[in-house]
Short mmCIF file of C-alpha atoms and ligand atoms in Angstrom, two decimals:
data_model
loop_
_atom_site.label_atom_id
_atom_site.label_comp_id
_atom_site.label_asym_id
_atom_site.label_seq_id
_atom_site.Cartn_x
_atom_site.Cartn_y
_atom_site.Cartn_z
CA UNK H 1 17.69 14.95 -3.45
CA UNK H 2 14.17 17.45 -4.18
CA UNK H 3 14.44 21.27 -4.41
CA UNK H 4 13.23 22.55 -1.35
CA UNK H 5 10.60 25.11 -3.64
CA UNK H 6 7.96 25.06 -5.89
CA UNK H 7 7.38 27.24 -7.53
CA UNK H 8 3.42 28.79 -7.48
CA UNK H 9 2.52 31.54 -11.26
CA UNK H 10 5.51 34.64 -8.75
CA UNK H 11 5.57 32.75 -5.97
CA UNK H 12 7.93 30.82 -4.99
CA UNK H 13 6.27 27.60 -2.59
CA UNK H 14 8.46 25.65 0.38
CA UNK H 15 8.24 22.11 0.47
CA UNK H 16 7.85 21.48 3.88
CA UNK H 17 7.37 24.82 5.75
CA UNK H 18 9.67 25.10 8.65
CA UNK H 19 7.74 24.50 12.15
CA UNK H 20 4.94 21.75 10.11
CA UNK H 21 5.30 18.76 13.02
CA UNK H 22 4.83 15.52 11.74
CA UNK H 23 2.16 13.56 14.75
CA UNK H 24 1.65 10.05 15.22
CA UNK H 25 -2.41 8.87 14.85
CA UNK H 26 -4.55 6.72 16.83
CA UNK H 27 -1.18 4.52 15.86
CA UNK H 28 2.76 4.94 15.18
CA UNK H 29 2.46 3.12 11.58
CA UNK H 30 -0.07 6.11 11.06
CA UNK H 31 0.93 9.62 10.68
CA UNK H 32 -0.03 12.76 10.20
CA UNK H 33 0.72 16.57 8.84
CA UNK H 34 -1.80 19.67 8.34
CA UNK H 35 -0.57 21.77 5.82
CA UNK H 36 -1.46 25.41 6.79
CA UNK H 37 -1.32 27.48 3.15
CA UNK H 38 -3.18 25.38 1.22
CA UNK H 39 -5.09 29.36 -0.23
CA UNK H 40 -1.72 29.16 -1.85
CA UNK H 41 -2.66 25.89 -3.29
CA UNK H 42 -5.80 24.34 -3.70
CA UNK H 43 -8.07 26.22 -5.44
CA UNK H 44 -5.89 26.16 -9.28
CA UNK H 45 -5.82 22.69 -8.17
CA UNK H 46 -9.86 21.74 -7.27
CA UNK H 47 -10.24 23.46 -10.08
CA UNK H 48 -7.84 21.40 -12.52
CA UNK H 49 -9.13 18.04 -11.03
CA UNK H 50 -12.63 19.26 -11.82
CA UNK H 51 -12.20 20.64 -15.29
CA UNK H 52 -10.21 17.15 -15.76
CA UNK H 53 -13.38 14.86 -14.06
CA UNK H 54 -15.55 16.67 -17.17
CA UNK H 55 -13.16 14.40 -19.12
CA UNK H 56 -13.98 11.28 -20.42
CA UNK H 57 -10.47 10.04 -21.83
CA UNK H 58 -9.21 10.37 -18.79
CA UNK H 59 -11.69 10.04 -15.88
CA UNK H 60 -11.47 6.59 -14.80
CA UNK H 61 -15.56 5.64 -12.65
CA UNK H 62 -15.36 1.83 -12.19
CA UNK H 63 -18.56 1.30 -10.06
CA UNK H 64 -20.46 3.49 -7.28
CA UNK H 65 -19.06 1.83 -4.10
CA UNK H 66 -14.82 2.66 -5.84
CA UNK H 67 -13.62 5.46 -4.33
CA UNK H 68 -16.08 7.90 -7.32
CA UNK H 69 -13.84 9.07 -10.11
CA UNK H 70 -10.30 8.94 -9.82
CA UNK H 71 -7.82 10.27 -12.36
CA UNK H 72 -4.55 9.51 -12.33
CA UNK H 73 -1.23 9.93 -12.71
CA UNK H 74 -0.33 13.48 -10.90
CA UNK H 75 2.61 13.32 -13.00
CA UNK H 76 1.55 14.47 -16.28
CA UNK H 77 -1.40 16.58 -15.55
CA UNK H 78 1.45 19.53 -15.99
CA UNK H 79 0.06 21.46 -12.89
CA UNK H 80 2.47 22.96 -10.98
CA UNK H 81 -0.60 22.60 -7.84
CA UNK H 82 0.36 18.91 -8.40
CA UNK H 83 3.92 19.25 -7.99
CA UNK H 84 4.04 20.75 -5.51
CA UNK H 85 1.37 18.42 -3.88
CA UNK H 86 3.77 15.79 -4.84
CA UNK H 87 6.98 16.17 -3.76
CA UNK H 88 5.57 17.15 -0.47
CA UNK H 89 3.65 13.22 -0.92
CA UNK H 90 7.55 12.92 -1.43
CA UNK H 91 9.20 14.99 1.12
CA UNK H 92 6.61 13.31 3.69
CA UNK H 93 7.17 9.10 2.61
CA UNK H 94 11.30 10.05 3.20
CA UNK H 95 10.71 12.17 7.25
CA UNK H 96 8.53 8.96 7.29
CA UNK H 97 10.58 6.77 6.22
CA UNK H 98 14.09 7.52 6.59
CA UNK H 99 15.82 7.57 3.54
CA UNK H 100 16.65 9.62 1.04
CA UNK H 101 14.39 8.89 -1.67
CA UNK H 102 10.97 8.32 -2.72
CA UNK H 103 9.21 6.75 -6.17
CA UNK H 104 5.74 7.15 -6.82
CA UNK H 105 4.69 3.83 -8.25
CA UNK H 106 1.50 5.69 -8.72
CA UNK H 107 -1.31 8.88 -7.76
CA UNK H 108 -4.85 9.55 -8.48
CA UNK H 109 -7.24 12.28 -7.50
CA UNK H 110 -10.32 10.61 -5.99
CA UNK H 111 -13.66 12.52 -6.83
CA UNK H 112 -16.67 11.86 -4.30
CA UNK H 113 -20.28 12.92 -5.76
CA UNK H 114 -23.17 12.32 -3.50
CA UNK H 115 -24.01 8.76 -3.19
CA UNK H 116 -19.87 7.56 -3.59
CA UNK H 117 -18.01 5.81 -1.31
CA UNK H 118 -14.91 3.47 -1.56
CA UNK H 119 -14.43 -0.42 -0.10
CA UNK H 120 -12.33 -1.45 2.66
CA UNK H 121 -9.02 -2.43 0.59
CA UNK H 122 -4.90 -1.84 -0.11
CA UNK H 123 -2.80 -0.44 -2.05
CA UNK H 124 -0.62 -3.33 -4.33
CA UNK H 125 2.67 -2.70 -5.58
CA UNK H 126 4.49 -0.73 -2.70
CA UNK H 127 5.29 0.06 0.56
CA UNK H 128 3.95 3.09 1.68
CA UNK H 129 0.61 5.16 0.68
CA UNK H 130 -0.04 9.02 1.15
CA UNK H 131 -3.53 10.59 1.08
CA UNK H 132 -4.07 13.90 0.99
CA UNK H 133 -7.47 15.90 1.87
CA UNK H 134 -8.34 19.35 -0.80
CA UNK H 135 -11.70 19.60 0.40
CA UNK H 136 -13.35 16.97 3.00
CA UNK H 137 -17.23 18.08 0.81
CA UNK H 138 -20.57 18.90 2.90
CA UNK H 139 -20.75 17.67 6.56
CA UNK H 140 -23.78 15.99 6.99
CA UNK H 141 -25.73 16.77 10.98
CA UNK H 142 -27.99 13.58 10.20
CA UNK H 143 -24.50 11.20 9.92
CA UNK H 144 -21.55 12.53 11.64
CA UNK H 145 -19.56 9.48 9.65
CA UNK H 146 -20.67 10.64 6.30
CA UNK H 147 -17.36 10.79 3.71
CA UNK H 148 -14.89 9.88 6.57
CA UNK H 149 -11.95 8.07 5.42
CA UNK H 150 -11.37 4.98 7.78
CA UNK H 151 -9.00 2.01 8.63
CA UNK H 152 -10.88 -1.14 9.49
CA UNK H 153 -7.26 -3.86 9.75
CA UNK H 154 -7.72 -6.12 12.89
CA UNK H 155 -3.34 -4.80 12.58
CA UNK H 156 -4.51 -1.83 14.21
CA UNK H 157 -4.59 -1.81 17.74
CA UNK H 158 -6.67 1.10 18.03
CA UNK H 159 -9.60 -0.95 15.23
CA UNK H 160 -9.25 -4.20 17.97
CA UNK H 161 -10.57 -1.87 21.01
CA UNK H 162 -13.50 -4.62 22.97
CA UNK H 163 -11.12 -7.93 21.77
CA UNK H 164 -7.52 -8.33 20.55
CA UNK H 165 -7.27 -9.01 16.12
CA UNK H 166 -11.07 -8.61 16.08
CA UNK H 167 -11.60 -5.27 14.47
CA UNK H 168 -14.60 -3.30 16.17
CA UNK H 169 -13.92 -0.24 15.76
CA UNK H 170 -13.32 1.63 12.07
CA UNK H 171 -11.02 4.45 13.59
CA UNK H 172 -11.19 7.19 11.58
CA UNK H 173 -8.11 10.55 11.01
CA UNK H 174 -9.25 13.68 11.12
CA UNK H 175 -8.88 14.60 7.63
CA UNK H 176 -9.90 18.54 7.52
CA UNK H 177 -8.77 21.01 4.46
CA UNK H 178 -5.23 20.62 4.22
CA UNK H 179 -4.75 17.48 6.13
CA UNK H 180 -1.81 14.04 4.71
CA UNK H 181 -1.66 11.24 5.82
CA UNK H 182 0.88 8.33 5.87
CA UNK H 183 0.27 4.67 6.21
CA UNK H 184 2.06 1.04 5.53
CA UNK H 185 0.34 -0.05 2.13
CA UNK H 186 -1.35 -2.94 3.71
CA UNK H 187 -3.47 -1.62 6.21
CA UNK H 188 -7.32 -2.10 4.98
CA UNK H 189 -9.33 1.54 5.07
CA UNK H 190 -12.14 2.52 3.18
CA UNK H 191 -14.40 5.69 2.97
CA UNK H 192 -18.04 5.67 4.27
CA UNK H 193 -21.26 7.00 1.89
CA UNK H 194 -20.78 10.04 0.66
CA UNK H 195 -23.76 12.58 1.45
CA UNK H 196 -22.50 15.69 0.66
CA UNK H 197 -23.26 18.02 -2.48
CA UNK H 198 -19.94 20.29 -2.75
CA UNK H 199 -17.78 17.79 -4.34
CA UNK H 200 -15.14 15.25 -2.08
CA UNK H 201 -11.73 15.76 -3.82
CA UNK H 202 -8.93 12.94 -1.86
CA UNK H 203 -4.98 12.60 -3.64
CA UNK H 204 -2.66 9.27 -2.99
CA UNK H 205 -0.02 7.77 -3.99
CA UNK H 206 1.63 4.46 -3.45
CA UNK H 207 5.32 5.35 -2.68
CA UNK H 208 8.26 2.53 -3.16
CA UNK H 209 12.14 3.69 -1.59
CA UNK H 210 13.00 2.84 -5.16
CA UNK H 211 11.30 2.09 -9.25
CA UNK H 212 9.35 -0.79 -10.30
CA UNK H 213 9.11 -2.68 -13.02
CA UNK H 214 6.39 -2.73 -14.70
CA UNK H 215 3.11 -0.17 -15.35
CA UNK H 216 0.96 -0.09 -12.32
CA UNK H 217 -2.02 0.34 -14.38
CA UNK H 218 -2.14 -1.79 -18.44
CA UNK H 219 -1.63 1.81 -20.82
CA UNK H 220 -6.47 1.60 -21.58
CA UNK H 221 -6.64 1.97 -17.25
CA UNK H 222 -4.45 4.44 -17.35
FE1 FE2 J 1 -6.57 3.67 -0.67
#
């Protein structure tokens, strides 16, 4: 079981603030929650991630369409804000899957700079994935879909509005800063090319009810 609070400096922050409701988002298998106390932890968490992004050893940049720059393993950052948001991701998993435990297989931050995007993919080795929006970045008035996270999966009815099992309509859930989304890890999703200047920053976790054998990444990739 998790503790109920995480200490940020002299403050004690509730992992699951009262009155926070998990809502269905587009399809019953996708759920969403908005956290409103983001000023308590976003500034320090964003600063930490941008600091880590400068670290050549920790940052991983594969190619432009591979979801920006990744910094893996939130649990190794020695950062209370990362600990809080990870506890929230695990609490969401346990609430939605109605279970007593949540084991993170892999977690990471994504920093998108101008032109970065994420090609359609699923997440391996996990039951559910959680995505959290720290900063959606700049809006582009000439391209409203810029930098938007979307599902592109024919298993979602909302993606098949013209014909059953034909993916004709990407589903773009609204994800303002402080939004946490949980979905089955196999659902195909993507992020549109980001045209803004301010870094667009998200966090992700792959979560299971039980720990899996072996590490999710080879040591040199971690
Ligand atoms: Fe993903």
